[in-house]
């Protein structure tokens, strides 16, 4: 099988690593890839949303399957663009991708299908005054979400009512451009979050991937600014059989049923961002792709051929293909540039990768220069993943590897997984 993987981050490195191990694989291409993905396939300089260029590439190279790593091409209609063209796409149709592309749509979908989520209302510039009244009816903190994609920055959690009103007005006035022309205001939920990934074939078939937890803030103890993700752990001790049975019956099955009933084609990953509210799973958000950096941990715990599963999902039938999970613990710890998530330097040489053994340094923001030098090219640079018998055991390996990899100003959180260790048996 010839596969085109779209994206360039740590998630795509981990997907490429896993796909490259499949006996079904004839050739993997990654568009555009990064300084490390060429270990697993061939990087091609095409943007994931440049559908005409992708179509030419697919035709010229006989691609059988396109896998979208990130949401942008899916929300822009990748699936629909290629439907009926012969190439299979692992991902939802544009209508399905609205589960991530529009928070208002996602909330309406959950409400219509009885899926547990925070109480909410949506507002536009015309209903600003009603938005103020709704805020007054809620208890702090206030959760304001831009309806559309906002590069992970569209959610504000605000303690003061006055600040929340001010932010609502600013959002509706274009703080996130068109993405915040509609704003979802919802009740604040308190609990520990986790990420559940489901691969569905759109015909009732689905598999649940290993559950993970990510660490979003830049600072230890979950302090400071939000980032794209500083690390992840899988499995998540509290996501036990009882919790997952609730997730399955109250969230996964109603989601799949709701999609079918709405006539929405969905053949790919559904990412449930969940929060555990006193043992009850509630949906914080849907995403229509795998998580980053969760994927960099989750891939290490999949013992089956993921390419076979993704291709079967894209073909509309998972059949009886198995998705086996390793009982081991996987962690990933992100090495980031100095200054991230604010401004940071790029082009700094990265050394020491060849000294790493026992961990996988998945490249994220790296680039191979024309002279062969590997340099930093993003805020999140390398996600160091390890398997172990426990969180502590896996972490020790990642931190050892991190001590060997050098670039000026490197920073990692030292407390990844610490909150979960107490829950481990
Ligand atoms: P989202 O982009 O919807 O995932 O929101 C980003 C982050 O904001 C989530 O991962 C949560 O940590 C937090 N968040 C979003 N909605 C809520 C909520 N209703 N209650 C508490 N925290 C929330
Ligand atoms: N780690 C959260 C996300 O990928 O959206």
PDB file of N, CA and C in Angstrom, residues 203-284:
ATOM      1  N   UNK A 203     -19.631   2.652   9.805  1.00  0.00           N
ATOM      2  CA  UNK A 203     -20.712   1.681   9.612  1.00  0.00           C
ATOM      3  C   UNK A 203     -20.977   0.904  10.889  1.00  0.00           C
ATOM      4  N   UNK A 204     -20.767   1.565  11.990  1.00  0.00           N
ATOM      5  CA  UNK A 204     -21.028   0.921  13.277  1.00  0.00           C
ATOM      6  C   UNK A 204     -19.808   0.250  13.886  1.00  0.00           C
ATOM      7  N   UNK A 205     -18.761   0.037  13.054  1.00  0.00           N
ATOM      8  CA  UNK A 205     -17.554  -0.601  13.577  1.00  0.00           C
ATOM      9  C   UNK A 205     -16.657   0.441  14.230  1.00  0.00           C
ATOM     10  N   UNK A 206     -16.084   0.079  15.353  1.00  0.00           N
ATOM     11  CA  UNK A 206     -15.150   1.006  15.992  1.00  0.00           C
ATOM     12  C   UNK A 206     -14.173   0.253  16.882  1.00  0.00           C
ATOM     13  N   UNK A 207     -13.026   0.876  17.151  1.00  0.00           N
ATOM     14  CA  UNK A 207     -12.050   0.347  18.102  1.00  0.00           C
ATOM     15  C   UNK A 207     -11.617   1.496  18.992  1.00  0.00           C
ATOM     16  N   UNK A 208     -11.422   1.188  20.269  1.00  0.00           N
ATOM     17  CA  UNK A 208     -10.935   2.207  21.201  1.00  0.00           C
ATOM     18  C   UNK A 208      -9.422   2.028  21.345  1.00  0.00           C
ATOM     19  N   UNK A 209      -8.683   3.124  21.158  1.00  0.00           N
ATOM     20  CA  UNK A 209      -7.233   3.094  21.276  1.00  0.00           C
ATOM     21  C   UNK A 209      -6.850   3.295  22.747  1.00  0.00           C
ATOM     22  N   UNK A 210      -5.573   3.093  23.068  1.00  0.00           N
ATOM     23  CA  UNK A 210      -5.150   3.354  24.451  1.00  0.00           C
ATOM     24  C   UNK A 210      -5.502   4.777  24.889  1.00  0.00           C
ATOM     25  N   UNK A 211      -5.968   4.899  26.113  1.00  0.00           N
ATOM     26  CA  UNK A 211      -6.368   6.203  26.675  1.00  0.00           C
ATOM     27  C   UNK A 211      -5.110   6.935  27.160  1.00  0.00           C
ATOM     28  N   UNK A 212      -5.114   8.252  26.999  1.00  0.00           N
ATOM     29  CA  UNK A 212      -3.941   9.038  27.418  1.00  0.00           C
ATOM     30  C   UNK A 212      -4.374  10.297  28.152  1.00  0.00           C
ATOM     31  N   UNK A 213      -3.419  10.897  28.843  1.00  0.00           N
ATOM     32  CA  UNK A 213      -3.645  12.210  29.443  1.00  0.00           C
ATOM     33  C   UNK A 213      -2.523  13.112  28.966  1.00  0.00           C
ATOM     34  N   UNK A 214      -2.879  14.333  28.578  1.00  0.00           N
ATOM     35  CA  UNK A 214      -1.819  15.259  28.166  1.00  0.00           C
ATOM     36  C   UNK A 214      -1.649  16.370  29.191  1.00  0.00           C
ATOM     37  N   UNK A 215      -0.555  17.060  29.069  1.00  0.00           N
ATOM     38  CA  UNK A 215      -0.194  18.140  30.006  1.00  0.00           C
ATOM     39  C   UNK A 215      -0.038  19.406  29.176  1.00  0.00           C
ATOM     40  N   UNK A 216      -0.994  20.353  29.370  1.00  0.00           N
ATOM     41  CA  UNK A 216      -1.104  21.456  28.416  1.00  0.00           C
ATOM     42  C   UNK A 216      -0.308  22.693  28.796  1.00  0.00           C
ATOM     43  N   UNK A 217      -0.125  22.928  30.116  1.00  0.00           N
ATOM     44  CA  UNK A 217       0.495  24.194  30.512  1.00  0.00           C
ATOM     45  C   UNK A 217       2.021  24.122  30.415  1.00  0.00           C
ATOM     46  N   UNK A 218       2.628  25.287  30.247  1.00  0.00           N
ATOM     47  CA  UNK A 218       4.085  25.348  30.106  1.00  0.00           C
ATOM     48  C   UNK A 218       4.787  25.061  31.426  1.00  0.00           C
ATOM     49  N   UNK A 219       4.145  25.423  32.550  1.00  0.00           N
ATOM     50  CA  UNK A 219       4.844  25.359  33.832  1.00  0.00           C
ATOM     51  C   UNK A 219       4.496  24.125  34.645  1.00  0.00           C
ATOM     52  N   UNK A 220       5.397  23.755  35.536  1.00  0.00           N
ATOM     53  CA  UNK A 220       5.168  22.586  36.383  1.00  0.00           C
ATOM     54  C   UNK A 220       3.996  22.835  37.321  1.00  0.00           C
ATOM     55  N   UNK A 221       3.297  21.760  37.662  1.00  0.00           N
ATOM     56  CA  UNK A 221       2.089  21.899  38.471  1.00  0.00           C
ATOM     57  C   UNK A 221       0.957  22.514  37.670  1.00  0.00           C
ATOM     58  N   UNK A 222       1.018  22.364  36.343  1.00  0.00           N
ATOM     59  CA  UNK A 222      -0.021  22.903  35.449  1.00  0.00           C
ATOM     60  C   UNK A 222      -0.233  24.395  35.663  1.00  0.00           C
ATOM     61  N   UNK A 223       0.838  25.144  35.577  1.00  0.00           N
ATOM     62  CA  UNK A 223       0.776  26.592  35.730  1.00  0.00           C
ATOM     63  C   UNK A 223       1.258  27.250  34.440  1.00  0.00           C
ATOM     64  N   UNK A 224       0.947  28.546  34.310  1.00  0.00           N
ATOM     65  CA  UNK A 224       1.440  29.312  33.162  1.00  0.00           C
ATOM     66  C   UNK A 224       0.584  29.118  31.930  1.00  0.00           C
ATOM     67  N   UNK A 225       1.124  29.539  30.805  1.00  0.00           N
ATOM     68  CA  UNK A 225       0.345  29.581  29.566  1.00  0.00           C
ATOM     69  C   UNK A 225       0.052  28.199  29.005  1.00  0.00           C
ATOM     70  N   UNK A 226      -1.033  28.130  28.238  1.00  0.00           N
ATOM     71  CA  UNK A 226      -1.355  26.905  27.512  1.00  0.00           C
ATOM     72  C   UNK A 226      -0.388  26.716  26.362  1.00  0.00           C
ATOM     73  N   UNK A 227      -0.067  25.458  26.088  1.00  0.00           N
ATOM     74  CA  UNK A 227       0.822  25.147  24.963  1.00  0.00           C
ATOM     75  C   UNK A 227       0.105  24.144  24.073  1.00  0.00           C
ATOM     76  N   UNK A 228       0.767  23.714  23.027  1.00  0.00           N
ATOM     77  CA  UNK A 228       0.242  22.614  22.211  1.00  0.00           C
ATOM     78  C   UNK A 228       0.306  21.289  22.952  1.00  0.00           C
ATOM     79  N   UNK A 229       0.949  21.259  24.105  1.00  0.00           N
ATOM     80  CA  UNK A 229       1.075  20.004  24.863  1.00  0.00           C
ATOM     81  C   UNK A 229       2.529  19.741  25.222  1.00  0.00           C
ATOM     82  N   UNK A 230       2.767  19.472  26.502  1.00  0.00           N
ATOM     83  CA  UNK A 230       4.137  19.338  27.020  1.00  0.00           C
ATOM     84  C   UNK A 230       4.509  17.901  27.349  1.00  0.00           C
ATOM     85  N   UNK A 231       3.543  17.005  27.254  1.00  0.00           N
ATOM     86  CA  UNK A 231       3.839  15.608  27.556  1.00  0.00           C
ATOM     87  C   UNK A 231       2.539  14.843  27.644  1.00  0.00           C
ATOM     88  N   UNK A 232       2.649  13.542  27.707  1.00  0.00           N
ATOM     89  CA  UNK A 232       1.454  12.694  27.818  1.00  0.00           C
ATOM     90  C   UNK A 232       1.832  11.364  28.447  1.00  0.00           C
ATOM     91  N   UNK A 233       0.803  10.744  29.029  1.00  0.00           N
ATOM     92  CA  UNK A 233       0.969   9.451  29.691  1.00  0.00           C
ATOM     93  C   UNK A 233      -0.164   8.535  29.242  1.00  0.00           C
ATOM     94  N   UNK A 234       0.142   7.268  29.034  1.00  0.00           N
ATOM     95  CA  UNK A 234      -0.885   6.268  28.714  1.00  0.00           C
ATOM     96  C   UNK A 234      -0.455   4.931  29.319  1.00  0.00           C
ATOM     97  N   UNK A 235      -1.291   4.180  30.004  1.00  0.00           N
ATOM     98  CA  UNK A 235      -2.707   4.433  30.250  1.00  0.00           C
ATOM     99  C   UNK A 235      -2.916   5.476  31.356  1.00  0.00           C
ATOM    100  N   UNK A 236      -4.191   5.786  31.578  1.00  0.00           N
ATOM    101  CA  UNK A 236      -4.593   6.735  32.610  1.00  0.00           C
ATOM    102  C   UNK A 236      -5.254   5.916  33.718  1.00  0.00           C
ATOM    103  N   UNK A 237      -4.635   5.866  34.904  1.00  0.00           N
ATOM    104  CA  UNK A 237      -5.124   4.949  35.946  1.00  0.00           C
ATOM    105  C   UNK A 237      -6.617   5.071  36.246  1.00  0.00           C
ATOM    106  N   UNK A 238      -7.186   6.282  36.239  1.00  0.00           N
ATOM    107  CA  UNK A 238      -8.612   6.371  36.606  1.00  0.00           C
ATOM    108  C   UNK A 238      -9.548   5.929  35.483  1.00  0.00           C
ATOM    109  N   UNK A 239      -9.017   5.815  34.271  1.00  0.00           N
ATOM    110  CA  UNK A 239      -9.858   5.346  33.155  1.00  0.00           C
ATOM    111  C   UNK A 239      -9.910   3.821  33.194  1.00  0.00           C
ATOM    112  N   UNK A 240     -10.508   3.312  34.262  1.00  0.00           N
ATOM    113  CA  UNK A 240     -10.570   1.864  34.452  1.00  0.00           C
ATOM    114  C   UNK A 240     -11.772   1.302  33.690  1.00  0.00           C
ATOM    115  N   UNK A 241     -12.015  -0.002  33.884  1.00  0.00           N
ATOM    116  CA  UNK A 241     -13.078  -0.665  33.113  1.00  0.00           C
ATOM    117  C   UNK A 241     -14.445  -0.013  33.328  1.00  0.00           C
ATOM    118  N   UNK A 242     -14.718   0.328  34.577  1.00  0.00           N
ATOM    119  CA  UNK A 242     -16.028   0.905  34.909  1.00  0.00           C
ATOM    120  C   UNK A 242     -16.186   2.272  34.216  1.00  0.00           C
ATOM    121  N   UNK A 243     -15.152   3.094  34.297  1.00  0.00           N
ATOM    122  CA  UNK A 243     -15.191   4.420  33.677  1.00  0.00           C
ATOM    123  C   UNK A 243     -15.327   4.274  32.161  1.00  0.00           C
ATOM    124  N   UNK A 244     -14.557   3.362  31.579  1.00  0.00           N
ATOM    125  CA  UNK A 244     -14.579   3.197  30.120  1.00  0.00           C
ATOM    126  C   UNK A 244     -15.902   2.615  29.633  1.00  0.00           C
ATOM    127  N   UNK A 245     -16.564   1.838  30.477  1.00  0.00           N
ATOM    128  CA  UNK A 245     -17.875   1.330  30.085  1.00  0.00           C
ATOM    129  C   UNK A 245     -18.879   2.492  30.010  1.00  0.00           C
ATOM    130  N   UNK A 246     -18.738   3.448  30.930  1.00  0.00           N
ATOM    131  CA  UNK A 246     -19.593   4.645  30.870  1.00  0.00           C
ATOM    132  C   UNK A 246     -19.265   5.446  29.611  1.00  0.00           C
ATOM    133  N   UNK A 247     -17.985   5.558  29.295  1.00  0.00           N
ATOM    134  CA  UNK A 247     -17.573   6.307  28.103  1.00  0.00           C
ATOM    135  C   UNK A 247     -18.174   5.653  26.853  1.00  0.00           C
ATOM    136  N   UNK A 248     -18.112   4.322  26.850  1.00  0.00           N
ATOM    137  CA  UNK A 248     -18.614   3.589  25.686  1.00  0.00           C
ATOM    138  C   UNK A 248     -20.131   3.767  25.537  1.00  0.00           C
ATOM    139  N   UNK A 249     -20.841   3.523  26.618  1.00  0.00           N
ATOM    140  CA  UNK A 249     -22.305   3.505  26.491  1.00  0.00           C
ATOM    141  C   UNK A 249     -22.905   4.908  26.421  1.00  0.00           C
ATOM    142  N   UNK A 250     -22.303   5.865  27.142  1.00  0.00           N
ATOM    143  CA  UNK A 250     -22.919   7.198  27.190  1.00  0.00           C
ATOM    144  C   UNK A 250     -22.365   8.158  26.149  1.00  0.00           C
ATOM    145  N   UNK A 251     -21.167   7.866  25.632  1.00  0.00           N
ATOM    146  CA  UNK A 251     -20.532   8.846  24.747  1.00  0.00           C
ATOM    147  C   UNK A 251     -20.205   8.260  23.367  1.00  0.00           C
ATOM    148  N   UNK A 252     -19.479   7.135  23.351  1.00  0.00           N
ATOM    149  CA  UNK A 252     -19.041   6.623  22.043  1.00  0.00           C
ATOM    150  C   UNK A 252     -20.237   6.142  21.215  1.00  0.00           C
ATOM    151  N   UNK A 253     -21.057   5.271  21.792  1.00  0.00           N
ATOM    152  CA  UNK A 253     -22.177   4.730  21.005  1.00  0.00           C
ATOM    153  C   UNK A 253     -23.156   5.822  20.577  1.00  0.00           C
ATOM    154  N   UNK A 254     -23.570   6.725  21.489  1.00  0.00           N
ATOM    155  CA  UNK A 254     -24.451   7.815  21.036  1.00  0.00           C
ATOM    156  C   UNK A 254     -23.800   8.718  19.985  1.00  0.00           C
ATOM    157  N   UNK A 255     -22.486   8.896  20.056  1.00  0.00           N
ATOM    158  CA  UNK A 255     -21.809   9.722  19.042  1.00  0.00           C
ATOM    159  C   UNK A 255     -21.899   9.043  17.676  1.00  0.00           C
ATOM    160  N   UNK A 256     -21.587   7.743  17.643  1.00  0.00           N
ATOM    161  CA  UNK A 256     -21.626   7.029  16.356  1.00  0.00           C
ATOM    162  C   UNK A 256     -23.058   6.974  15.816  1.00  0.00           C
ATOM    163  N   UNK A 257     -24.003   6.738  16.712  1.00  0.00           N
ATOM    164  CA  UNK A 257     -25.405   6.684  16.299  1.00  0.00           C
ATOM    165  C   UNK A 257     -25.849   8.060  15.772  1.00  0.00           C
ATOM    166  N   UNK A 258     -25.446   9.111  16.485  1.00  0.00           N
ATOM    167  CA  UNK A 258     -25.821  10.477  16.092  1.00  0.00           C
ATOM    168  C   UNK A 258     -25.279  10.840  14.722  1.00  0.00           C
ATOM    169  N   UNK A 259     -24.069  10.403  14.450  1.00  0.00           N
ATOM    170  CA  UNK A 259     -23.477  10.693  13.137  1.00  0.00           C
ATOM    171  C   UNK A 259     -24.266   9.974  12.048  1.00  0.00           C
ATOM    172  N   UNK A 260     -24.559   8.699  12.287  1.00  0.00           N
ATOM    173  CA  UNK A 260     -25.303   7.914  11.300  1.00  0.00           C
ATOM    174  C   UNK A 260     -26.675   8.535  11.048  1.00  0.00           C
ATOM    175  N   UNK A 261     -27.347   8.877  12.149  1.00  0.00           N
ATOM    176  CA  UNK A 261     -28.703   9.431  12.001  1.00  0.00           C
ATOM    177  C   UNK A 261     -28.696  10.765  11.255  1.00  0.00           C
ATOM    178  N   UNK A 262     -27.605  11.508  11.417  1.00  0.00           N
ATOM    179  CA  UNK A 262     -27.518  12.798  10.722  1.00  0.00           C
ATOM    180  C   UNK A 262     -27.017  12.616   9.282  1.00  0.00           C
ATOM    181  N   UNK A 263     -26.742  11.370   8.905  1.00  0.00           N
ATOM    182  CA  UNK A 263     -26.278  11.101   7.541  1.00  0.00           C
ATOM    183  C   UNK A 263     -24.862  11.608   7.292  1.00  0.00           C
ATOM    184  N   UNK A 264     -24.058  11.646   8.357  1.00  0.00           N
ATOM    185  CA  UNK A 264     -22.687  12.173   8.249  1.00  0.00           C
ATOM    186  C   UNK A 264     -21.691  11.025   8.079  1.00  0.00           C
ATOM    187  N   UNK A 265     -20.899  11.082   7.018  1.00  0.00           N
ATOM    188  CA  UNK A 265     -19.874  10.064   6.781  1.00  0.00           C
ATOM    189  C   UNK A 265     -18.677  10.336   7.684  1.00  0.00           C
ATOM    190  N   UNK A 266     -18.264   9.311   8.419  1.00  0.00           N
ATOM    191  CA  UNK A 266     -17.134   9.491   9.332  1.00  0.00           C
ATOM    192  C   UNK A 266     -16.326   8.202   9.364  1.00  0.00           C
ATOM    193  N   UNK A 267     -15.181   8.221   8.719  1.00  0.00           N
ATOM    194  CA  UNK A 267     -14.314   7.040   8.662  1.00  0.00           C
ATOM    195  C   UNK A 267     -12.913   7.436   9.110  1.00  0.00           C
ATOM    196  N   UNK A 268     -12.738   7.510  10.389  1.00  0.00           N
ATOM    197  CA  UNK A 268     -11.428   7.950  10.884  1.00  0.00           C
ATOM    198  C   UNK A 268     -11.434   8.043  12.396  1.00  0.00           C
ATOM    199  N   UNK A 269     -10.534   8.875  12.901  1.00  0.00           N
ATOM    200  CA  UNK A 269     -10.373   9.003  14.349  1.00  0.00           C
ATOM    201  C   UNK A 269     -11.353  10.025  14.929  1.00  0.00           C
ATOM    202  N   UNK A 270     -11.938   9.668  16.062  1.00  0.00           N
ATOM    203  CA  UNK A 270     -12.671  10.640  16.875  1.00  0.00           C
ATOM    204  C   UNK A 270     -11.910  10.755  18.190  1.00  0.00           C
ATOM    205  N   UNK A 271     -11.579  11.961  18.540  1.00  0.00           N
ATOM    206  CA  UNK A 271     -10.824  12.249  19.773  1.00  0.00           C
ATOM    207  C   UNK A 271     -11.820  12.857  20.751  1.00  0.00           C
ATOM    208  N   UNK A 272     -12.076  12.140  21.840  1.00  0.00           N
ATOM    209  CA  UNK A 272     -12.963  12.653  22.875  1.00  0.00           C
ATOM    210  C   UNK A 272     -12.114  13.276  23.965  1.00  0.00           C
ATOM    211  N   UNK A 273     -12.209  14.590  24.114  1.00  0.00           N
ATOM    212  CA  UNK A 273     -11.560  15.264  25.235  1.00  0.00           C
ATOM    213  C   UNK A 273     -12.522  15.181  26.398  1.00  0.00           C
ATOM    214  N   UNK A 274     -12.200  14.335  27.377  1.00  0.00           N
ATOM    215  CA  UNK A 274     -13.145  14.062  28.460  1.00  0.00           C
ATOM    216  C   UNK A 274     -12.662  14.653  29.765  1.00  0.00           C
ATOM    217  N   UNK A 275     -13.609  14.864  30.664  1.00  0.00           N
ATOM    218  CA  UNK A 275     -13.258  15.251  32.020  1.00  0.00           C
ATOM    219  C   UNK A 275     -14.004  14.307  32.955  1.00  0.00           C
ATOM    220  N   UNK A 276     -13.307  13.848  33.964  1.00  0.00           N
ATOM    221  CA  UNK A 276     -13.870  12.914  34.930  1.00  0.00           C
ATOM    222  C   UNK A 276     -14.422  13.724  36.100  1.00  0.00           C
ATOM    223  N   UNK A 277     -15.741  13.909  36.089  1.00  0.00           N
ATOM    224  CA  UNK A 277     -16.381  14.680  37.156  1.00  0.00           C
ATOM    225  C   UNK A 277     -16.936  13.684  38.179  1.00  0.00           C
ATOM    226  N   UNK A 278     -16.190  13.488  39.219  1.00  0.00           N
ATOM    227  CA  UNK A 278     -16.559  12.541  40.281  1.00  0.00           C
ATOM    228  C   UNK A 278     -16.984  11.181  39.727  1.00  0.00           C
ATOM    229  N   UNK A 279     -16.162  10.655  38.832  1.00  0.00           N
ATOM    230  CA  UNK A 279     -16.412   9.316  38.294  1.00  0.00           C
ATOM    231  C   UNK A 279     -17.293   9.296  37.061  1.00  0.00           C
ATOM    232  N   UNK A 280     -17.854  10.456  36.691  1.00  0.00           N
ATOM    233  CA  UNK A 280     -18.750  10.517  35.527  1.00  0.00           C
ATOM    234  C   UNK A 280     -18.037  11.208  34.365  1.00  0.00           C
ATOM    235  N   UNK A 281     -17.869  10.520  33.230  1.00  0.00           N
ATOM    236  CA  UNK A 281     -17.204  11.155  32.091  1.00  0.00           C
ATOM    237  C   UNK A 281     -18.105  12.173  31.400  1.00  0.00           C
ATOM    238  N   UNK A 282     -17.551  13.347  31.132  1.00  0.00           N
ATOM    239  CA  UNK A 282     -18.278  14.370  30.375  1.00  0.00           C
ATOM    240  C   UNK A 282     -17.382  14.853  29.256  1.00  0.00           C
ATOM    241  N   UNK A 283     -17.990  15.276  28.153  1.00  0.00           N
ATOM    242  CA  UNK A 283     -17.202  15.692  26.992  1.00  0.00           C
ATOM    243  C   UNK A 283     -16.876  17.184  27.088  1.00  0.00           C
ATOM    244  N   UNK A 284     -15.590  17.491  27.036  1.00  0.00           N
ATOM    245  CA  UNK A 284     -15.123  18.882  26.977  1.00  0.00           C
ATOM    246  C   UNK A 284     -15.085  19.319  25.515  1.00  0.00           C
TER     247      UNK A 284
END
